[in-house]
Amino acid sequence: DAEITQSPRHKITETGRQVTLACHQTWNHNNMFWYRQDLGHGLRLIHYSYGVQDTNKGEVSDGYSVSRSNTEDLPLTLESAASSQTSVYFCATSGTSGGNTGELFFGEGSRLTVL
Amino acid sequence: GDSVTQMEGPVTLSEEAFLTINCTYTATGYPSLFWYVQYPGEGLQLLLKATKADDKGSNKGFEATYRKETTSFHLEKGSVQVSDSAVYFCALTWGSGNTGKLIFGQGTTLQVKP
C-alpha cells in the first residue's frame, strides 16, 4: 500500500540548532505539504510543493525551508530552531488526477521539542 | 481572508448520544468542504467531503451538508460510539483549482464515555 513516512517521529533539540524533518511518500503524488499543529490553532500551512524543483511559502513559513529534488521527498528544515517552533509537524500529499477535489493524505506526524 | 470556525471542545457524550459539531466558514468563491478525523497518536484522515452547495457528505454514520446560505458544514452522527473519540477538523480548499491547499479549523475534541 502507498504511504507517507515521516522521520524522526520524536525529536528534542536545543535553541539555535538546525533540524531537518524528513517526509517520504510512495503515492507518486505531485503535491506535497508541510503543516504544523498547535493547540487552539488547528493545522497551519508552512510550505508546499507542486512538483520537482517547485516550492512555495505557506501561512507560517518564517524560519523554515524546503527543497524538492524528486517526487518522493520533501524535507523540512528549521535553520535555527526556536522554542516557538515546538510543535507537531505533519507532511501531507495530494494527487492531481481527474476528480481529485483537494483531499490530503497525511503522515503520522513528527513531534519536535525545542529547549 | 478565507477561514474556518469550529465550536470549541471538548465535547463529552455518552455512548449512543446524538452528535453535532458546528462548523462555519468564510470564503471567496465556492470552496470544497471537508471533515477530517485524527485518532490519538495518528495523522489526519479524511472522514467526508462535499464539493458544492447542498451536497451531503457521509461516511461511517457521520453526515454533513454543505449549506451555502448559512456558510456552514455541521458534522452530525445519530449514535456515537466510544471508538469515535478523536479530534475532528473542518476544512476548506484554499485558492482556485485543484491545489490541495486546505485551511483548517482549530479542531474539536470528542470524548465518548461508555
mmCIF file of C-alpha atoms in Angstrom:
data_model
loop_
_atom_site.group_PDB
_atom_site.id
_atom_site.type_symbol
_atom_site.label_atom_id
_atom_site.label_comp_id
_atom_site.label_asym_id
_atom_site.label_seq_id
_atom_site.Cartn_x
_atom_site.Cartn_y
_atom_site.Cartn_z
ATOM 1 C CA ASP A 1 0.000 0.000 0.000
ATOM 2 C CA ALA A 2 1.107 3.551 -0.677
ATOM 3 C CA GLU A 3 2.124 5.524 2.366
ATOM 4 C CA ILE A 4 3.757 8.640 3.779
ATOM 5 C CA THR A 5 6.670 8.126 6.135
ATOM 6 C CA GLN A 6 7.892 10.863 8.442
ATOM 7 C CA SER A 7 11.111 10.752 10.431
ATOM 8 C CA PRO A 8 12.026 11.189 13.144
ATOM 9 C CA ARG A 9 8.713 10.685 14.943
ATOM 10 C CA HIS A 10 10.041 12.405 18.041
ATOM 11 C CA LYS A 11 12.954 14.813 18.404
ATOM 12 C CA ILE A 12 14.270 17.047 21.156
ATOM 13 C CA THR A 13 16.744 19.740 20.186
ATOM 14 C CA GLU A 14 18.232 22.931 21.530
ATOM 15 C CA THR A 15 17.591 26.517 20.528
ATOM 16 C CA GLY A 16 19.744 27.588 17.588
ATOM 17 C CA ARG A 17 20.384 24.138 16.152
ATOM 18 C CA GLN A 18 19.472 23.169 12.621
ATOM 19 C CA VAL A 19 16.854 20.442 12.366
ATOM 20 C CA THR A 20 15.580 18.540 9.345
ATOM 21 C CA LEU A 21 12.344 16.563 9.319
ATOM 22 C CA ALA A 22 12.042 14.017 6.548
ATOM 23 C CA CYS A 23 8.950 13.143 4.528
ATOM 24 C CA HIS A 24 8.902 10.299 2.024
ATOM 25 C CA GLN A 25 5.821 9.294 0.038
ATOM 26 C CA THR A 26 5.065 6.341 -2.213
ATOM 27 C CA TRP A 27 1.755 7.701 -3.541
ATOM 28 C CA ASN A 28 3.553 9.237 -6.540
ATOM 29 C CA HIS A 29 1.672 12.465 -5.801
ATOM 30 C CA ASN A 30 2.901 15.720 -7.261
ATOM 31 C CA ASN A 31 1.619 17.902 -4.407
ATOM 32 C CA MET A 32 3.319 17.810 -1.018
ATOM 33 C CA PHE A 33 2.655 19.955 2.041
ATOM 34 C CA TRP A 34 4.038 20.614 5.483
ATOM 35 C CA TYR A 35 1.654 21.669 8.272
ATOM 36 C CA ARG A 36 2.228 22.342 11.924
ATOM 37 C CA GLN A 37 -0.375 21.516 14.550
ATOM 38 C CA ASP A 38 -0.716 23.596 17.682
ATOM 39 C CA LEU A 39 -3.435 23.583 20.305
ATOM 40 C CA GLY A 40 -6.033 26.222 19.530
ATOM 41 C CA HIS A 41 -4.719 26.821 16.023
ATOM 42 C CA GLY A 42 -5.576 23.633 14.202
ATOM 43 C CA LEU A 43 -3.190 22.973 11.327
ATOM 44 C CA ARG A 44 -1.327 25.780 9.605
ATOM 45 C CA LEU A 45 0.462 25.500 6.288
ATOM 46 C CA ILE A 46 4.230 26.034 6.364
ATOM 47 C CA HIS A 47 5.453 25.234 2.838
ATOM 48 C CA TYR A 48 4.205 23.306 -0.148
ATOM 49 C CA SER A 49 5.372 21.977 -3.492
ATOM 50 C CA TYR A 50 3.540 21.135 -6.691
ATOM 51 C CA GLY A 51 6.400 19.207 -8.245
ATOM 52 C CA VAL A 52 10.137 18.732 -8.547
ATOM 53 C CA GLN A 53 12.062 21.998 -8.094
ATOM 54 C CA ASP A 54 8.863 23.832 -7.091
ATOM 55 C CA THR A 55 8.473 25.237 -3.576
ATOM 56 C CA ASN A 56 6.073 27.824 -2.137
ATOM 57 C CA LYS A 57 5.600 29.602 1.162
ATOM 58 C CA GLY A 58 2.537 28.986 3.228
ATOM 59 C CA GLU A 59 0.896 30.862 6.061
ATOM 60 C CA VAL A 60 3.689 30.385 8.639
ATOM 61 C CA SER A 61 6.906 29.940 6.631
ATOM 62 C CA ASP A 62 9.320 32.153 8.592
ATOM 63 C CA GLY A 63 12.211 30.114 9.971
ATOM 64 C CA TYR A 64 11.511 27.108 7.736
ATOM 65 C CA SER A 65 12.720 25.974 4.324
ATOM 66 C CA VAL A 66 12.026 23.056 1.983
ATOM 67 C CA SER A 67 13.547 21.620 -1.159
ATOM 68 C CA ARG A 68 12.100 19.217 -3.729
ATOM 69 C CA SER A 69 14.712 17.298 -5.695
ATOM 70 C CA ASN A 70 12.494 14.318 -6.527
ATOM 71 C CA THR A 71 8.818 13.335 -6.445
ATOM 72 C CA GLU A 72 9.039 11.232 -3.282
ATOM 73 C CA ASP A 73 10.689 13.555 -0.754
ATOM 74 C CA LEU A 74 10.051 16.974 0.773
ATOM 75 C CA PRO A 75 12.381 17.566 3.746
ATOM 76 C CA LEU A 76 11.536 20.440 6.093
ATOM 77 C CA THR A 77 14.498 22.319 7.585
ATOM 78 C CA LEU A 78 14.473 24.604 10.600
ATOM 79 C CA GLU A 79 17.573 26.721 10.042
ATOM 80 C CA SER A 80 17.920 27.850 13.668
ATOM 81 C CA ALA A 81 15.369 26.211 15.927
ATOM 82 C CA ALA A 82 13.373 28.416 18.290
ATOM 83 C CA SER A 83 11.138 27.466 21.219
ATOM 84 C CA SER A 84 8.158 28.807 19.256
ATOM 85 C CA GLN A 85 8.747 26.005 16.763
ATOM 86 C CA THR A 86 7.925 23.335 19.336
ATOM 87 C CA SER A 87 5.004 21.616 17.642
ATOM 88 C CA VAL A 88 3.761 18.533 15.869
ATOM 89 C CA TYR A 89 4.612 18.597 12.165
ATOM 90 C CA PHE A 90 2.588 16.779 9.533
ATOM 91 C CA CYS A 91 3.540 16.030 5.975
ATOM 92 C CA ALA A 92 0.677 15.570 3.522
ATOM 93 C CA THR A 93 0.257 14.835 -0.166
ATOM 94 C CA SER A 94 -2.417 15.108 -2.782
ATOM 95 C CA GLY A 95 -2.665 13.981 -6.365
ATOM 96 C CA THR A 96 -3.655 15.889 -9.451
ATOM 97 C CA SER A 97 -5.594 13.166 -11.239
ATOM 98 C CA GLY A 98 -9.037 13.902 -12.584
ATOM 99 C CA GLY A 99 -11.733 14.060 -9.949
ATOM 100 C CA ASN A 100 -9.435 14.969 -7.110
ATOM 101 C CA THR A 101 -11.034 17.722 -5.044
ATOM 102 C CA GLY A 102 -8.179 18.574 -2.750
ATOM 103 C CA GLU A 103 -8.199 15.546 -0.434
ATOM 104 C CA LEU A 104 -4.979 15.313 1.540
ATOM 105 C CA PHE A 105 -3.227 12.165 2.741
ATOM 106 C CA PHE A 106 -1.269 12.619 5.951
ATOM 107 C CA GLY A 107 1.773 11.089 7.563
ATOM 108 C CA GLU A 108 1.728 10.184 11.251
ATOM 109 C CA GLY A 109 3.488 13.347 12.358
ATOM 110 C CA SER A 110 6.804 14.364 13.883
ATOM 111 C CA ARG A 111 6.785 15.808 17.387
ATOM 112 C CA LEU A 112 9.553 18.392 17.811
ATOM 113 C CA THR A 113 10.535 19.917 21.130
ATOM 114 C CA VAL A 114 12.950 22.863 21.170
ATOM 115 C CA LEU A 115 14.515 23.513 24.570
ATOM 116 C CA GLY B 1 -9.275 36.034 4.022
ATOM 117 C CA ASP B 2 -10.736 32.561 3.962
ATOM 118 C CA SER B 3 -11.249 30.953 7.349
ATOM 119 C CA VAL B 4 -12.972 28.116 9.209
ATOM 120 C CA THR B 5 -14.501 28.337 12.678
ATOM 121 C CA GLN B 6 -15.449 25.291 14.732
ATOM 122 C CA MET B 7 -17.220 25.009 18.035
ATOM 123 C CA GLU B 8 -14.840 24.764 20.939
ATOM 124 C CA GLY B 9 -14.405 21.499 22.730
ATOM 125 C CA PRO B 10 -14.025 19.219 24.332
ATOM 126 C CA VAL B 11 -17.397 17.689 23.620
ATOM 127 C CA THR B 12 -18.207 14.891 26.044
ATOM 128 C CA LEU B 13 -21.056 12.499 25.262
ATOM 129 C CA SER B 14 -22.364 9.192 26.460
ATOM 130 C CA GLU B 15 -22.389 6.263 24.084
ATOM 131 C CA GLU B 16 -25.377 6.275 21.678
ATOM 132 C CA ALA B 17 -25.929 10.033 22.104
ATOM 133 C CA PHE B 18 -26.522 12.348 19.154
ATOM 134 C CA LEU B 19 -23.526 14.368 17.982
ATOM 135 C CA THR B 20 -23.344 17.769 16.359
ATOM 136 C CA ILE B 21 -20.096 19.653 15.803
ATOM 137 C CA ASN B 22 -20.661 23.070 14.308
ATOM 138 C CA CYS B 23 -18.513 24.454 11.524
ATOM 139 C CA THR B 24 -18.896 27.748 9.689
ATOM 140 C CA TYR B 25 -16.678 29.200 7.032
ATOM 141 C CA THR B 26 -15.748 32.400 5.283
ATOM 142 C CA ALA B 27 -14.552 32.069 1.718
ATOM 143 C CA THR B 28 -14.466 33.830 -1.603
ATOM 144 C CA GLY B 29 -15.773 31.714 -4.413
ATOM 145 C CA TYR B 30 -17.067 28.197 -3.909
ATOM 146 C CA PRO B 31 -14.738 26.041 -1.840
ATOM 147 C CA SER B 32 -14.950 22.315 -1.305
ATOM 148 C CA LEU B 33 -15.550 21.416 2.335
ATOM 149 C CA PHE B 34 -14.080 18.567 4.352
ATOM 150 C CA TRP B 35 -14.206 16.886 7.715
ATOM 151 C CA TYR B 36 -11.011 15.183 8.835
ATOM 152 C CA VAL B 37 -10.611 12.983 11.913
ATOM 153 C CA GLN B 38 -7.477 12.453 13.985
ATOM 154 C CA TYR B 39 -7.329 9.446 16.297
ATOM 155 C CA PRO B 40 -4.838 9.560 19.176
ATOM 156 C CA GLY B 41 -1.228 9.365 18.002
ATOM 157 C CA GLU B 42 -2.130 9.339 14.330
ATOM 158 C CA GLY B 43 -2.234 11.690 11.372
ATOM 159 C CA LEU B 44 -5.432 13.133 9.998
ATOM 160 C CA GLN B 45 -7.627 11.119 7.678
ATOM 161 C CA LEU B 46 -10.500 12.228 5.522
ATOM 162 C CA LEU B 47 -13.909 11.489 7.034
ATOM 163 C CA LEU B 48 -16.199 13.059 4.433
ATOM 164 C CA LYS B 49 -16.368 15.849 1.905
ATOM 165 C CA ALA B 50 -18.779 17.963 -0.171
ATOM 166 C CA THR B 51 -17.832 19.855 -3.272
ATOM 167 C CA LYS B 52 -20.840 22.077 -3.967
ATOM 168 C CA ALA B 53 -23.817 23.671 -2.267
ATOM 169 C CA ASP B 54 -26.481 21.274 -0.906
ATOM 170 C CA ASP B 55 -24.187 18.265 -1.289
ATOM 171 C CA LYS B 56 -24.267 15.859 1.641
ATOM 172 C CA GLY B 57 -21.101 14.012 2.537
ATOM 173 C CA SER B 58 -21.420 10.824 4.566
ATOM 174 C CA ASN B 59 -19.171 8.101 5.933
ATOM 175 C CA LYS B 60 -19.160 5.721 8.923
ATOM 176 C CA GLY B 61 -22.534 7.066 10.094
ATOM 177 C CA PHE B 62 -21.352 10.686 10.021
ATOM 178 C CA GLU B 63 -23.041 13.267 7.793
ATOM 179 C CA ALA B 64 -22.545 16.904 6.874
ATOM 180 C CA THR B 65 -24.435 19.103 4.414
ATOM 181 C CA TYR B 66 -22.859 21.996 2.530
ATOM 182 C CA ARG B 67 -25.124 24.986 3.316
ATOM 183 C CA LYS B 68 -24.152 27.963 1.213
ATOM 184 C CA GLU B 69 -26.887 30.213 2.599
ATOM 185 C CA THR B 70 -25.602 29.823 6.166
ATOM 186 C CA THR B 71 -21.951 29.132 5.182
ATOM 187 C CA SER B 72 -21.994 26.038 7.369
ATOM 188 C CA PHE B 73 -20.917 22.400 7.237
ATOM 189 C CA HIS B 74 -22.006 20.917 10.558
ATOM 190 C CA LEU B 75 -20.975 17.351 11.367
ATOM 191 C CA GLU B 76 -23.652 15.006 12.765
ATOM 192 C CA LYS B 77 -23.944 11.412 13.883
ATOM 193 C CA GLY B 78 -27.062 9.815 15.250
ATOM 194 C CA SER B 79 -25.446 7.444 17.756
ATOM 195 C CA VAL B 80 -21.813 7.839 18.781
ATOM 196 C CA GLN B 81 -19.552 5.045 19.959
ATOM 197 C CA VAL B 82 -16.541 5.050 22.251
ATOM 198 C CA SER B 83 -14.412 4.391 19.160
ATOM 199 C CA ASP B 84 -15.491 7.783 17.746
ATOM 200 C CA SER B 85 -13.412 9.566 20.388
ATOM 201 C CA ALA B 86 -10.996 11.691 18.392
ATOM 202 C CA VAL B 87 -10.268 15.229 17.243
ATOM 203 C CA TYR B 88 -12.399 16.435 14.332
ATOM 204 C CA PHE B 89 -11.267 19.146 11.925
ATOM 205 C CA CYS B 90 -13.393 21.083 9.491
ATOM 206 C CA ALA B 91 -11.502 22.377 6.448
ATOM 207 C CA LEU B 92 -11.973 24.098 3.121
ATOM 208 C CA THR B 93 -9.969 24.332 -0.046
ATOM 209 C CA TRP B 94 -7.959 27.494 -0.463
ATOM 210 C CA GLY B 95 -7.339 29.085 -3.820
ATOM 211 C CA SER B 96 -8.780 28.164 -7.165
ATOM 212 C CA GLY B 97 -8.369 24.893 -8.940
ATOM 213 C CA ASN B 98 -7.115 21.600 -7.669
ATOM 214 C CA THR B 99 -4.345 22.943 -5.481
ATOM 215 C CA GLY B 100 -4.723 20.646 -2.490
ATOM 216 C CA LYS B 101 -4.189 23.550 -0.096
ATOM 217 C CA LEU B 102 -6.578 23.435 2.833
ATOM 218 C CA ILE B 103 -7.499 25.840 5.589
ATOM 219 C CA PHE B 104 -8.353 24.040 8.812
ATOM 220 C CA GLY B 105 -10.469 24.965 11.780
ATOM 221 C CA GLN B 106 -8.930 24.673 15.222
ATOM 222 C CA GLY B 107 -10.289 21.179 15.831
ATOM 223 C CA THR B 108 -12.920 19.839 18.233
ATOM 224 C CA THR B 109 -12.101 17.047 20.641
ATOM 225 C CA LEU B 110 -14.853 14.465 21.116
ATOM 226 C CA GLN B 111 -14.838 12.188 24.134
ATOM 227 C CA VAL B 112 -17.413 9.409 24.232
ATOM 228 C CA LYS B 113 -17.940 7.635 27.541
ATOM 229 C CA PRO B 114 -19.380 4.128 27.861
#
